[in-house]
Amino acid sequence: MNIGRLLNSTNQFAAQLESVLKDLQMLDVCTDLHMDHICVRLSTDESVEHIHNTFGFVGDTISTALIGGRLIHILQLHEPMRVGGWETHAVELPHPKSRSPYAAGWEHVEFVLPGTENTMADVQGAFDSLFPHLLQSRFVEQYQRKDGEPKAGNDQQPNPTIGIKAAGIGFKFHALPIQEVVGYTKPPQ
């Protein structure tokens, strides 16, 4: 996967994301949420490092942390990237898990739940109050949900997260933007 193909696939990924959110009746709420980053999955460490180096021309690495036994880079883009109806300034670039092959391309996005305390209980409460209908059986069968707190040694904040996966598209929700989680402050201009 090269950077050109990756960036050219963003519109297709965004259309799939919006379709899944619409099917789950989440699109209207998510349209008003801040998308703090998008994640790309690649199948080899070499391809991750190649894309990481290429993104260095359009952004800065603000975090490289060992999470779940693998390195994950967070890149802060100089200019926002459009993902459907949202803009994001950050890209998550994880190294692949050894036993989990991935198709190369965009895999998930993450949204910030505004005004939510940064605890798992508060993230769960905010999510469940925004999307109570997801507990209905006709929706439960359409998605997988995973609640968790990814741990990184150099993160300055916890990152309790709710992840949803449906039709091969992932989207996650948390209380703080990833920039705040990793302790990034925008340099003065």
PDB file of C-alpha atoms in Angstrom, residues 21 25-34 86 111-114 126-127 129-133 173:
ATOM      1  CA  LEU A  21     -23.741   4.581  10.950  1.00  0.00           C
ATOM      2  CA  GLN A  25     -29.264   4.954  13.354  1.00  0.00           C
ATOM      3  CA  MET A  26     -26.128   6.632  14.721  1.00  0.00           C
ATOM      4  CA  LEU A  27     -25.253   8.956  11.850  1.00  0.00           C
ATOM      5  CA  ASP A  28     -27.232  12.007  13.034  1.00  0.00           C
ATOM      6  CA  VAL A  29     -25.548  11.992  16.445  1.00  0.00           C
ATOM      7  CA  CYS A  30     -22.086  11.153  15.075  1.00  0.00           C
ATOM      8  CA  THR A  31     -22.320  13.981  12.543  1.00  0.00           C
ATOM      9  CA  ASP A  32     -22.154  16.396  15.482  1.00  0.00           C
ATOM     10  CA  LEU A  33     -19.259  14.630  17.225  1.00  0.00           C
ATOM     11  CA  HIS A  34     -15.587  15.513  16.770  1.00  0.00           C
ATOM     12  CA  TRP A  86     -15.836  15.175   9.271  1.00  0.00           C
ATOM     13  CA  PHE A 111     -15.069  10.138  18.100  1.00  0.00           C
ATOM     14  CA  VAL A 112     -14.962  12.255  21.254  1.00  0.00           C
ATOM     15  CA  LEU A 113     -17.975  12.204  23.571  1.00  0.00           C
ATOM     16  CA  PRO A 114     -18.150  15.869  24.669  1.00  0.00           C
ATOM     17  CA  ALA A 126     -22.548   8.854  27.815  1.00  0.00           C
ATOM     18  CA  PHE A 127     -22.492   6.327  24.976  1.00  0.00           C
ATOM     19  CA  SER A 129     -27.506   7.685  26.694  1.00  0.00           C
ATOM     20  CA  LEU A 130     -26.656   8.844  23.150  1.00  0.00           C
ATOM     21  CA  PHE A 131     -27.456   5.474  21.570  1.00  0.00           C
ATOM     22  CA  PRO A 132     -30.001   3.673  23.822  1.00  0.00           C
ATOM     23  CA  HIS A 133     -31.607   2.011  20.799  1.00  0.00           C
ATOM     24  CA  PHE A 173     -15.871   6.575  21.289  1.00  0.00           C
TER      25      PHE A 173
END
